[in-house]
CSV table of C-alpha atoms in Angstrom, one decimal:
chain,number,residue,atom,x,y,z
K,17,MET,CA,-78.9,32.3,-56.2
K,18,ARG,CA,-75.9,32.3,-58.4
K,19,GLU,CA,-75.8,36.0,-58.4
K,20,LYS,CA,-75.8,36.0,-54.6
K,21,ILE,CA,-72.7,33.7,-54.5
K,22,THR,CA,-70.8,35.6,-57.2
K,23,ASN,CA,-71.7,39.0,-55.9
K,24,ASN,CA,-68.6,40.7,-54.4
K,25,LEU,CA,-66.7,37.4,-54.9
K,26,SER,CA,-63.3,39.0,-54.5
K,27,LEU,CA,-64.3,40.5,-51.2
K,28,LYS,CA,-65.5,37.2,-50.0
K,29,ILE,CA,-62.3,35.4,-51.0
K,30,LEU,CA,-60.3,38.1,-49.3
K,31,ALA,CA,-62.4,37.7,-46.1
K,32,PHE,CA,-61.8,33.9,-46.2
K,33,LEU,CA,-58.1,34.3,-46.5
K,34,ILE,CA,-58.1,36.7,-43.7
K,35,ALA,CA,-60.1,34.3,-41.6
K,36,VAL,CA,-57.6,31.5,-42.3
K,37,CYS,CA,-54.6,33.6,-41.4
K,38,MET,CA,-56.3,34.7,-38.2
K,39,TRP,CA,-57.0,31.0,-37.3
K,40,LEU,CA,-53.4,30.1,-38.0
K,41,LEU,CA,-52.2,33.0,-35.9
K,42,VAL,CA,-54.4,32.0,-33.0
K,43,VAL,CA,-53.4,28.4,-33.2
K,44,ASN,CA,-49.7,29.3,-33.3
K,45,ILE,CA,-50.1,31.6,-30.3
K,46,ASP,CA,-51.8,29.0,-28.3
K,47,ASP,CA,-49.5,26.1,-29.3
K,48,PRO,CA,-46.2,27.4,-30.8
K,49,VAL,CA,-43.4,25.4,-32.3
K,50,SER,CA,-40.5,25.2,-29.9
K,51,GLU,CA,-37.5,23.0,-29.0
K,52,GLU,CA,-36.6,20.9,-26.0
K,53,ILE,CA,-33.2,19.4,-25.1
K,54,TYR,CA,-33.1,15.9,-23.5
K,55,SER,CA,-29.8,15.0,-21.9
K,56,GLY,CA,-28.2,11.6,-21.2
K,57,ILE,CA,-29.7,9.7,-24.1
K,58,PRO,CA,-27.7,6.4,-24.5
K,59,VAL,CA,-26.5,5.7,-28.0
K,60,GLN,CA,-27.4,2.2,-29.4
K,61,VAL,CA,-24.8,0.7,-31.6
K,62,VAL,CA,-26.2,-1.6,-34.3
K,63,HIS,CA,-24.5,-3.8,-36.9
K,64,GLU,CA,-21.4,-4.3,-34.8
K,65,GLU,CA,-20.5,-7.2,-37.0
K,66,VAL,CA,-19.1,-4.8,-39.5
K,67,VAL,CA,-16.2,-4.4,-37.1
K,68,THR,CA,-16.1,-7.7,-35.1
K,69,ASP,CA,-16.3,-9.9,-38.2
K,70,ASN,CA,-12.9,-8.5,-39.2
K,71,ASN,CA,-11.2,-9.8,-36.0
K,72,SER,CA,-11.4,-6.3,-34.6
K,73,THR,CA,-13.1,-4.6,-31.7
K,74,TYR,CA,-14.1,-1.0,-31.0
K,75,GLN,CA,-14.4,1.3,-28.0
K,76,ILE,CA,-16.4,4.5,-27.7
K,77,VAL,CA,-14.3,7.5,-27.0
K,78,ASP,CA,-14.7,11.2,-26.1
K,79,ASP,CA,-17.7,10.4,-23.8
K,80,THR,CA,-20.0,10.1,-26.9
K,81,GLN,CA,-21.8,6.9,-25.6
K,82,GLU,CA,-24.4,9.4,-24.3
K,83,VAL,CA,-25.7,12.4,-26.1
K,84,SER,CA,-28.1,15.3,-25.8
K,85,VAL,CA,-31.0,15.3,-28.2
K,86,THR,CA,-32.8,18.4,-29.4
K,87,VAL,CA,-36.4,17.9,-30.5
K,88,VAL,CA,-38.3,20.6,-32.4
K,89,ALA,CA,-42.1,20.3,-32.2
K,90,LYS,CA,-45.2,22.0,-31.0
K,91,ARG,CA,-45.3,22.7,-27.3
K,92,SER,CA,-48.2,20.4,-26.7
K,93,VAL,CA,-46.1,17.6,-28.2
K,94,LEU,CA,-42.9,18.4,-26.3
K,95,ASP,CA,-44.8,18.4,-23.1
K,96,LYS,CA,-45.6,14.7,-23.7
K,97,ILE,CA,-42.2,13.5,-24.8
K,98,LYS,CA,-40.0,11.8,-22.2
K,99,SER,CA,-36.4,10.8,-22.4
K,100,GLU,CA,-37.3,7.1,-22.7
K,101,ASP,CA,-39.3,7.9,-25.9
K,102,ILE,CA,-36.2,9.0,-27.7
K,103,THR,CA,-33.8,6.5,-29.4
K,104,ALA,CA,-30.3,7.4,-30.6
K,105,VAL,CA,-28.8,4.9,-33.0
K,106,ALA,CA,-25.4,4.6,-34.5
K,107,ASP,CA,-25.2,2.2,-37.5
K,108,MET,CA,-21.7,0.8,-37.9
K,109,ARG,CA,-22.4,0.3,-41.6
K,110,GLU,CA,-22.1,4.1,-41.9
K,111,LEU,CA,-18.6,4.2,-40.2
K,112,THR,CA,-16.4,6.8,-41.8
K,113,LEU,CA,-12.7,7.3,-41.5
K,114,ARG,CA,-12.8,4.3,-39.0
K,115,THR,CA,-13.5,6.9,-36.3
K,116,GLN,CA,-17.0,8.3,-36.7
K,117,VAL,CA,-20.5,6.9,-36.9
K,118,PRO,CA,-23.5,9.3,-37.6
K,119,ILE,CA,-26.1,9.2,-34.8
K,120,GLU,CA,-29.7,9.0,-36.0
K,121,VAL,CA,-32.5,10.2,-33.6
K,122,LYS,CA,-36.1,9.0,-33.6
K,123,VAL,CA,-39.0,9.9,-31.4
K,124,GLU,CA,-41.5,7.1,-32.0
K,125,GLY,CA,-45.2,7.9,-31.7
K,126,PHE,CA,-44.9,11.7,-31.8
K,127,LYS,CA,-45.2,14.2,-34.6
K,128,TYR,CA,-42.2,16.6,-34.7
K,129,GLU,CA,-40.4,18.8,-37.2
K,130,LYS,CA,-36.9,17.5,-36.5
K,131,ALA,CA,-34.7,15.9,-33.9
K,132,TYR,CA,-30.9,15.8,-33.8
K,133,ALA,CA,-28.1,14.7,-31.4
K,134,THR,CA,-25.3,16.7,-29.9
K,135,PRO,CA,-22.6,15.6,-30.8
K,136,ARG,CA,-23.9,14.4,-34.2
K,137,ASN,CA,-21.4,11.5,-34.5
K,138,LEU,CA,-20.4,8.6,-32.3
K,139,GLN,CA,-16.6,8.7,-31.9
K,140,VAL,CA,-15.0,5.2,-31.9
K,141,GLN,CA,-11.5,3.7,-31.9
K,142,ILE,CA,-11.0,0.5,-33.8
K,143,ASP,CA,-8.4,-1.9,-32.4
K,144,GLU,CA,-7.2,-5.4,-33.2
K,145,GLU,CA,-9.0,-7.9,-31.1
K,146,GLU,CA,-7.2,-10.6,-29.0
K,147,LYS,CA,-8.2,-13.4,-26.7
K,148,ASN,CA,-6.1,-15.0,-24.0
K,149,ASN,CA,-6.4,-17.4,-21.0
K,150,PHE,CA,-5.2,-16.2,-17.6
K,151,PRO,CA,-4.9,-18.2,-14.3
K,152,ILE,CA,-7.0,-16.7,-11.5
K,153,THR,CA,-5.2,-16.1,-8.2
K,154,PRO,CA,-7.5,-15.9,-5.1
K,155,THR,CA,-6.8,-13.2,-2.6
K,156,THR,CA,-8.6,-11.8,0.5
K,157,ILE,CA,-9.4,-8.5,2.2
K,158,GLY,CA,-10.4,-8.2,5.8
K,159,THR,CA,-9.5,-10.5,8.8
K,160,VAL,CA,-11.1,-13.7,9.9
K,161,ARG,CA,-12.5,-14.1,13.4
K,162,GLU,CA,-9.9,-14.3,16.2
K,163,GLY,CA,-8.8,-17.9,16.8
K,164,TYR,CA,-8.9,-18.9,13.1
K,165,VAL,CA,-6.5,-18.7,10.2
K,166,ILE,CA,-6.9,-19.2,6.5
K,167,ALA,CA,-5.5,-22.6,5.6
K,168,GLU,CA,-6.3,-22.7,1.8
K,169,LEU,CA,-7.8,-20.6,-0.9
K,170,ASN,CA,-9.0,-21.9,-4.3
K,171,ALA,CA,-10.5,-19.9,-7.1
K,172,LEU,CA,-13.5,-21.4,-8.9
K,173,PRO,CA,-12.9,-21.5,-11.9
K,174,GLN,CA,-9.1,-21.5,-11.8
K,175,LYS,CA,-8.7,-19.7,-15.1
K,176,VAL,CA,-10.6,-17.2,-17.2
K,177,THR,CA,-10.7,-16.3,-20.9
K,178,LEU,CA,-10.6,-12.6,-21.7
K,179,ARG,CA,-11.3,-11.0,-25.1
K,180,GLY,CA,-10.9,-7.4,-26.1
K,181,PRO,CA,-8.5,-4.8,-27.6
K,182,LYS,CA,-5.1,-6.3,-28.1
K,183,LYS,CA,-3.3,-3.5,-26.2
K,184,VAL,CA,-5.6,-4.0,-23.2
K,185,ILE,CA,-5.2,-7.8,-23.2
K,186,ASP,CA,-1.4,-7.5,-23.5
K,187,SER,CA,-1.2,-5.1,-20.6
K,188,ILE,CA,-2.7,-7.6,-18.1
K,189,SER,CA,-0.1,-9.1,-15.8
K,190,LYS,CA,-2.2,-10.9,-13.3
K,191,VAL,CA,-5.9,-11.8,-12.6
K,192,MET,CA,-7.1,-11.9,-9.0
K,193,ALA,CA,-10.3,-13.1,-7.4
K,194,GLU,CA,-10.9,-10.9,-4.4
K,195,VAL,CA,-13.1,-12.0,-1.4
K,196,ASP,CA,-13.9,-10.3,1.9
K,197,VAL,CA,-13.3,-12.7,4.8
K,198,SER,CA,-14.1,-10.2,7.6
K,199,GLY,CA,-15.3,-12.0,10.7
K,200,LEU,CA,-15.4,-15.4,8.9
K,201,SER,CA,-15.3,-18.4,11.4
K,202,GLU,CA,-16.0,-21.4,9.2
K,203,SER,CA,-15.0,-22.8,5.8
K,204,THR,CA,-17.2,-21.7,3.0
K,205,THR,CA,-17.3,-20.5,-0.6
K,206,LEU,CA,-17.7,-16.8,-1.3
K,207,GLU,CA,-18.6,-14.8,-4.3
K,208,ALA,CA,-15.5,-13.0,-5.5
K,209,LYS,CA,-14.7,-9.8,-7.5
K,210,LEU,CA,-12.5,-10.2,-10.5
K,211,VAL,CA,-9.7,-7.7,-10.5
K,212,LEU,CA,-7.1,-7.3,-13.3
K,213,TYR,CA,-3.6,-5.7,-12.8
K,214,ASP,CA,-0.9,-4.6,-15.1
K,215,VAL,CA,2.8,-5.0,-14.5
K,216,ASN,CA,2.9,-1.9,-12.4
K,217,ASN,CA,0.1,-3.2,-10.2
K,218,ASN,CA,-2.4,-0.7,-11.5
K,219,VAL,CA,-6.0,-1.9,-11.9
K,220,VAL,CA,-6.9,-2.6,-15.6
K,221,ASP,CA,-10.3,-1.3,-16.7
K,222,GLN,CA,-12.6,-4.2,-17.7
K,223,THR,CA,-15.3,-2.3,-19.4
K,224,LEU,CA,-13.7,-3.0,-22.8
K,225,LEU,CA,-13.3,-6.7,-22.1
K,226,ALA,CA,-15.5,-9.8,-22.3
K,227,ASN,CA,-15.0,-13.0,-20.4
K,228,ASN,CA,-16.3,-16.5,-20.3
K,229,LEU,CA,-17.5,-16.5,-16.7
K,230,GLY,CA,-21.1,-16.1,-17.5
K,231,LYS,CA,-23.8,-15.3,-14.9
K,232,GLU,CA,-22.1,-17.4,-12.2
K,233,GLY,CA,-19.0,-15.2,-12.2
K,234,VAL,CA,-16.0,-16.2,-10.1
K,235,SER,CA,-16.0,-17.5,-6.5
K,236,VAL,CA,-13.4,-18.5,-3.9
K,237,SER,CA,-13.5,-21.5,-1.6
K,238,VAL,CA,-12.0,-20.5,1.8
K,239,GLU,CA,-10.8,-23.3,4.2
K,240,LEU,CA,-10.3,-22.2,7.8
K,241,PHE,CA,-8.3,-23.8,10.5
K,242,GLN,CA,-8.4,-23.1,14.2
K,243,ILE,CA,-5.4,-21.7,16.1
K,244,LYS,CA,-4.0,-23.2,19.3
K,245,ASP,CA,-1.2,-22.0,21.6
K,246,VAL,CA,0.9,-24.9,23.0
K,247,PRO,CA,4.0,-24.9,25.2
K,248,ILE,CA,7.4,-26.2,24.1
K,249,LYS,CA,8.7,-29.1,26.2
K,250,LEU,CA,12.4,-29.8,26.2
K,251,ASP,CA,14.0,-33.2,26.8
K,252,THR,CA,17.2,-32.2,28.6
K,253,SER,CA,18.5,-35.7,29.5
K,254,GLU,CA,21.6,-35.2,27.2
K,255,VAL,CA,22.6,-31.9,28.7
K,256,SER,CA,25.6,-32.0,31.2
K,257,ALA,CA,28.1,-29.7,32.7
K,258,ALA,CA,31.9,-30.1,33.1
K,259,GLU,CA,33.4,-31.4,36.4
K,260,GLY,CA,33.0,-28.8,39.1
K,261,TYR,CA,30.0,-27.1,37.4
K,262,LYS,CA,26.3,-27.7,37.4
K,263,ILE,CA,23.5,-27.0,35.1
K,264,GLY,CA,21.2,-24.2,36.1
K,265,ASP,CA,17.9,-23.1,34.5
K,266,ILE,CA,17.2,-24.3,31.0
K,267,THR,CA,14.8,-22.0,29.2
K,268,VAL,CA,13.3,-21.7,25.8
K,269,GLU,CA,12.1,-18.4,24.2
K,270,PRO,CA,9.3,-18.2,23.2
K,271,GLN,CA,7.8,-20.6,25.7
K,272,LYS,CA,4.7,-21.2,23.5
K,273,VAL,CA,4.0,-21.3,19.8
K,274,SER,CA,0.8,-20.8,17.9
K,275,ILE,CA,-0.1,-23.8,15.7
K,276,THR,CA,-2.9,-24.5,13.3
K,277,GLY,CA,-4.6,-27.5,11.8
K,278,ASP,CA,-8.0,-29.2,11.5
K,279,GLU,CA,-10.0,-29.4,14.7
K,280,SER,CA,-9.6,-33.2,15.3
K,281,THR,CA,-5.8,-33.0,14.9
K,282,LEU,CA,-5.4,-30.0,17.2
K,283,SER,CA,-7.5,-31.6,20.0
K,284,LYS,CA,-4.8,-34.3,20.3
K,285,ILE,CA,-1.9,-31.9,20.8
K,286,SER,CA,-1.1,-30.4,24.2
K,287,GLU,CA,2.6,-29.5,23.7
K,288,ILE,CA,5.5,-29.6,21.2
K,289,ASP,CA,8.2,-32.0,22.3
K,290,VAL,CA,11.8,-31.2,21.4
K,291,PRO,CA,13.9,-34.5,21.6
K,292,ALA,CA,17.1,-34.9,23.6
K,293,GLU,CA,19.3,-35.2,20.5
K,294,ALA,CA,18.2,-31.7,19.4
K,295,ILE,CA,20.0,-30.1,22.3
K,296,SER,CA,22.6,-32.7,23.2
K,297,VAL,CA,25.6,-31.0,24.7
K,298,SER,CA,28.2,-31.9,27.4
K,299,ASP,CA,31.1,-30.5,29.5
K,300,LEU,CA,29.6,-27.0,29.7
K,301,THR,CA,31.4,-24.4,31.8
K,302,GLN,CA,29.4,-21.3,30.9
K,303,LYS,CA,26.0,-20.2,29.6
K,304,TYR,CA,25.1,-22.0,26.3
K,305,GLU,CA,22.6,-20.9,23.7
K,306,LYS,CA,21.3,-22.8,20.7
K,307,THR,CA,18.7,-21.8,18.1
K,308,ILE,CA,16.5,-24.6,16.7
K,309,ASP,CA,13.8,-24.8,14.1
K,310,ILE,CA,10.7,-25.8,16.0
K,311,SER,CA,8.8,-26.7,12.8
K,312,GLU,CA,10.8,-29.9,12.5
K,313,TYR,CA,9.1,-31.3,15.6
K,314,LEU,CA,5.5,-30.5,14.6
K,315,PRO,CA,3.1,-33.4,14.2
K,316,GLU,CA,1.9,-34.3,10.7
K,317,GLY,CA,-1.0,-32.1,9.6
K,318,VAL,CA,0.0,-29.2,11.9
K,319,SER,CA,1.8,-26.0,11.0
K,320,LEU,CA,2.9,-22.8,12.6
K,321,VAL,CA,0.5,-19.8,12.2
K,322,GLU,CA,3.5,-17.6,11.5
K,323,THR,CA,5.8,-19.7,9.2
K,324,ASN,CA,8.6,-17.1,9.5
K,325,ALA,CA,8.7,-17.4,13.3
K,326,SER,CA,9.9,-21.0,13.5
K,327,ASN,CA,13.2,-20.4,15.3
K,328,VAL,CA,13.3,-20.7,19.1
K,329,VAL,CA,16.3,-20.0,21.4
K,330,ILE,CA,17.2,-22.5,24.1
K,331,THR,CA,19.4,-21.1,26.9
K,332,ILE,CA,21.3,-23.3,29.4
K,333,ALA,CA,22.7,-21.6,32.5
K,334,VAL,CA,25.8,-23.2,34.0
K,335,GLU,CA,26.9,-22.6,37.6
K,336,GLN,CA,29.7,-23.7,39.8
K,337,PRO,CA,28.7,-25.0,43.2
K,338,GLY,CA,28.3,-22.1,45.6
K,339,THR,CA,27.5,-19.7,42.7
K,340,ARG,CA,24.4,-18.2,41.2
K,341,SER,CA,23.9,-16.8,37.6
K,342,TYR,CA,21.8,-13.7,36.9
K,343,GLU,CA,20.5,-12.3,33.6
K,344,VAL,CA,20.6,-8.5,33.7
K,345,SER,CA,19.0,-6.4,31.0
K,346,ILE,CA,21.2,-3.5,29.8
K,347,ASN,CA,18.2,-1.2,30.4
K,348,SER,CA,18.5,-1.9,34.1
K,349,ILE,CA,22.2,-0.9,34.3
K,350,VAL,CA,22.6,2.3,36.4
K,351,VAL,CA,24.7,4.8,34.5
K,352,ASN,CA,26.9,7.2,36.5
K,353,ASN,CA,28.7,10.4,35.4
K,354,LEU,CA,27.6,10.4,31.7
K,355,SER,CA,28.9,13.6,30.1
K,356,PRO,CA,26.0,16.0,29.5
K,357,ASP,CA,26.9,16.5,25.8
K,358,LEU,CA,27.0,12.7,25.1
K,359,GLU,CA,24.4,10.0,24.6
K,360,LEU,CA,24.8,6.3,25.3
K,361,ASN,CA,23.7,3.1,23.6
K,362,TYR,CA,24.8,-0.5,23.9
K,363,GLY,CA,24.9,-1.5,20.3
K,364,SER,CA,23.7,-5.1,19.8
K,365,VAL,CA,24.1,-6.1,23.5
K,366,VAL,CA,20.8,-7.2,25.1
K,367,ASP,CA,21.6,-8.9,28.4
K,368,LEU,CA,24.6,-9.5,30.7
K,369,GLU,CA,25.2,-12.7,32.5
K,370,ILE,CA,26.6,-12.2,36.0
K,371,GLN,CA,27.8,-15.0,38.2
K,372,VAL,CA,28.0,-14.5,41.9
K,373,ARG,CA,29.8,-16.7,44.4
K,374,GLY,CA,28.5,-17.0,48.0
K,375,SER,CA,26.6,-19.1,50.4
K,376,ASN,CA,23.2,-20.3,49.5
K,377,GLU,CA,21.7,-18.4,52.4
K,378,LYS,CA,23.0,-15.1,51.2
K,379,LEU,CA,22.3,-15.8,47.5
K,380,ASP,CA,18.8,-16.8,48.3
K,381,LEU,CA,18.2,-13.4,49.8
K,382,PHE,CA,20.2,-11.4,47.2
K,383,SER,CA,18.3,-9.4,44.6
K,384,ILE,CA,20.4,-7.9,41.8
K,385,ALA,CA,17.9,-5.3,40.9
K,386,LYS,CA,19.5,-1.8,40.8
K,387,LYS,CA,22.8,-3.3,42.0
K,388,VAL,CA,24.5,-3.2,38.6
K,389,SER,CA,26.2,0.0,37.4
K,390,ILE,CA,28.9,1.6,35.2
K,391,ASP,CA,30.9,4.7,35.7
K,392,LEU,CA,31.6,6.9,32.7
K,393,LYS,CA,33.7,9.6,34.5
K,394,ASN,CA,36.7,8.8,32.4
K,395,TYR,CA,34.8,8.5,29.0
K,396,THR,CA,34.2,12.0,27.8
K,397,VAL,CA,35.0,11.7,24.1
K,398,PRO,CA,32.6,10.0,21.5
K,399,GLY,CA,33.7,6.5,20.7
K,400,ILE,CA,33.2,2.8,21.4
K,401,TYR,CA,34.5,1.5,24.8
K,402,THR,CA,34.6,-1.6,26.9
K,403,VAL,CA,33.6,-0.4,30.4
K,404,PRO,CA,33.9,-2.4,33.6
K,405,VAL,CA,30.6,-3.3,35.3
K,406,THR,CA,30.3,-2.8,39.1
K,407,VAL,CA,27.9,-5.1,41.1
K,408,GLU,CA,26.9,-4.2,44.6
K,409,LEU,CA,27.2,-7.5,46.5
K,410,PRO,CA,26.4,-8.7,50.0
K,411,ARG,CA,29.4,-9.1,52.4
K,412,GLY,CA,31.0,-12.5,51.8
K,413,CYS,CA,29.9,-12.7,48.1
K,414,SER,CA,32.0,-12.0,45.0
K,415,LEU,CA,31.9,-12.1,41.3
K,416,VAL,CA,33.0,-15.4,39.6
K,417,ASN,CA,34.4,-13.4,36.6
K,418,ASP,CA,35.0,-9.8,35.9
K,419,VAL,CA,32.1,-8.3,33.9
K,420,SER,CA,32.3,-5.6,31.3
K,421,VAL,CA,30.0,-4.1,28.7
K,422,GLU,CA,30.6,-2.4,25.3
K,423,VAL,CA,29.2,1.0,25.1
K,424,VAL,CA,28.8,3.5,22.2
K,425,LEU,CA,29.1,7.2,23.1
K,426,GLU,CA,27.9,9.7,20.6
K,427,ARG,CA,27.6,13.5,20.7
K,428,LYS,CA,24.0,14.6,21.2
K,429,GLN,CA,22.0,15.6,18.2
K,430,GLU,CA,21.6,19.2,19.4
K,431,GLU,CA,25.4,19.5,19.7
K,432,ASN,CA,25.8,18.0,16.2
K,433,SER,CA,23.3,20.5,14.7
K,434,LYS,CA,25.1,23.5,16.3
K,435,GLN,CA,28.4,22.3,14.9
K,436,GLU,CA,27.0,22.0,11.4
K,437,GLU,CA,25.5,25.5,11.6
């Protein structure tokens, strides 16, 4: 038996080795060692206290917060590995040069030859940490439903504590809580978006910052008031004309104002009363205008929708017996004989007051429309002129006073361009 085993022993050993090699060759052909690249693997940072305990903070730079991982293993293993099986860890205890942390890669539960990240190091920037408190200012985007106006905004909470790199904290100029009020028709509290701005009104990136708002975040309470349009009523009991004159129409512009307040208060208001002492005037012989601030006469708890539109103009027309006053817009003046190379404007003039004397029968029938004109036949040079106004009147009627208007004549733009060329 022993002779059979030892007979041709060398040939048998050689045959065994050849068989092993053939087996290994077949195995490697069927399941070769290869490599696979897995992209977008997030880098986990551990032992951050190495930095934060020294009153510092860090930020990841050069887009190294995600890496590509190359795994070398048999094909059968690679086919089973998924991106979520791979962990890339940067241990802050291995920080070198205060800028780089080696990235260690592991593929738990799989047998592999090697795995490495590209890039190999997490790039960080160490900054001094700072904490500061900022007031929160509420602001809105969008428009509330027609007929309503925002009465009051309040941020909840009213301030926030921000912590992060000193240079970022120092760059913050204001903190806003932004809410969308589009279509809102009732008072409510809305979830808000915290937005930070620098001194140049540029948005500050918050990804490097921490705050104390917690899960509740920031919200804004929005109080809405209704809008109501009411007329202005004038007490004209202390307005009088001089002897031989009479008071004509007394008008106010605008005739209505938009006010706002709570619903119960608005329901009690039907008009805004302007007292007699506000427009007290006597011995008038010509048209009189006065500008007053209507906000002084608003009831308590009521305000104007547009606070910068509080001024109204009161106009008092004055006539002599047997006369009638007419307001004529400059745009309705008929212009005759304007030189073709000139253009006309009236500067700051808006309306002309024209008083006509005549019987009531004729004045009642008279319409001044298209009856007012100027003749520019003798005005052929650019300049500012006072030009007589002609009014076509019925027989038996006359102007109480001569009427003129200041006109500005300028050479047309086309003519100016040709002269410059």
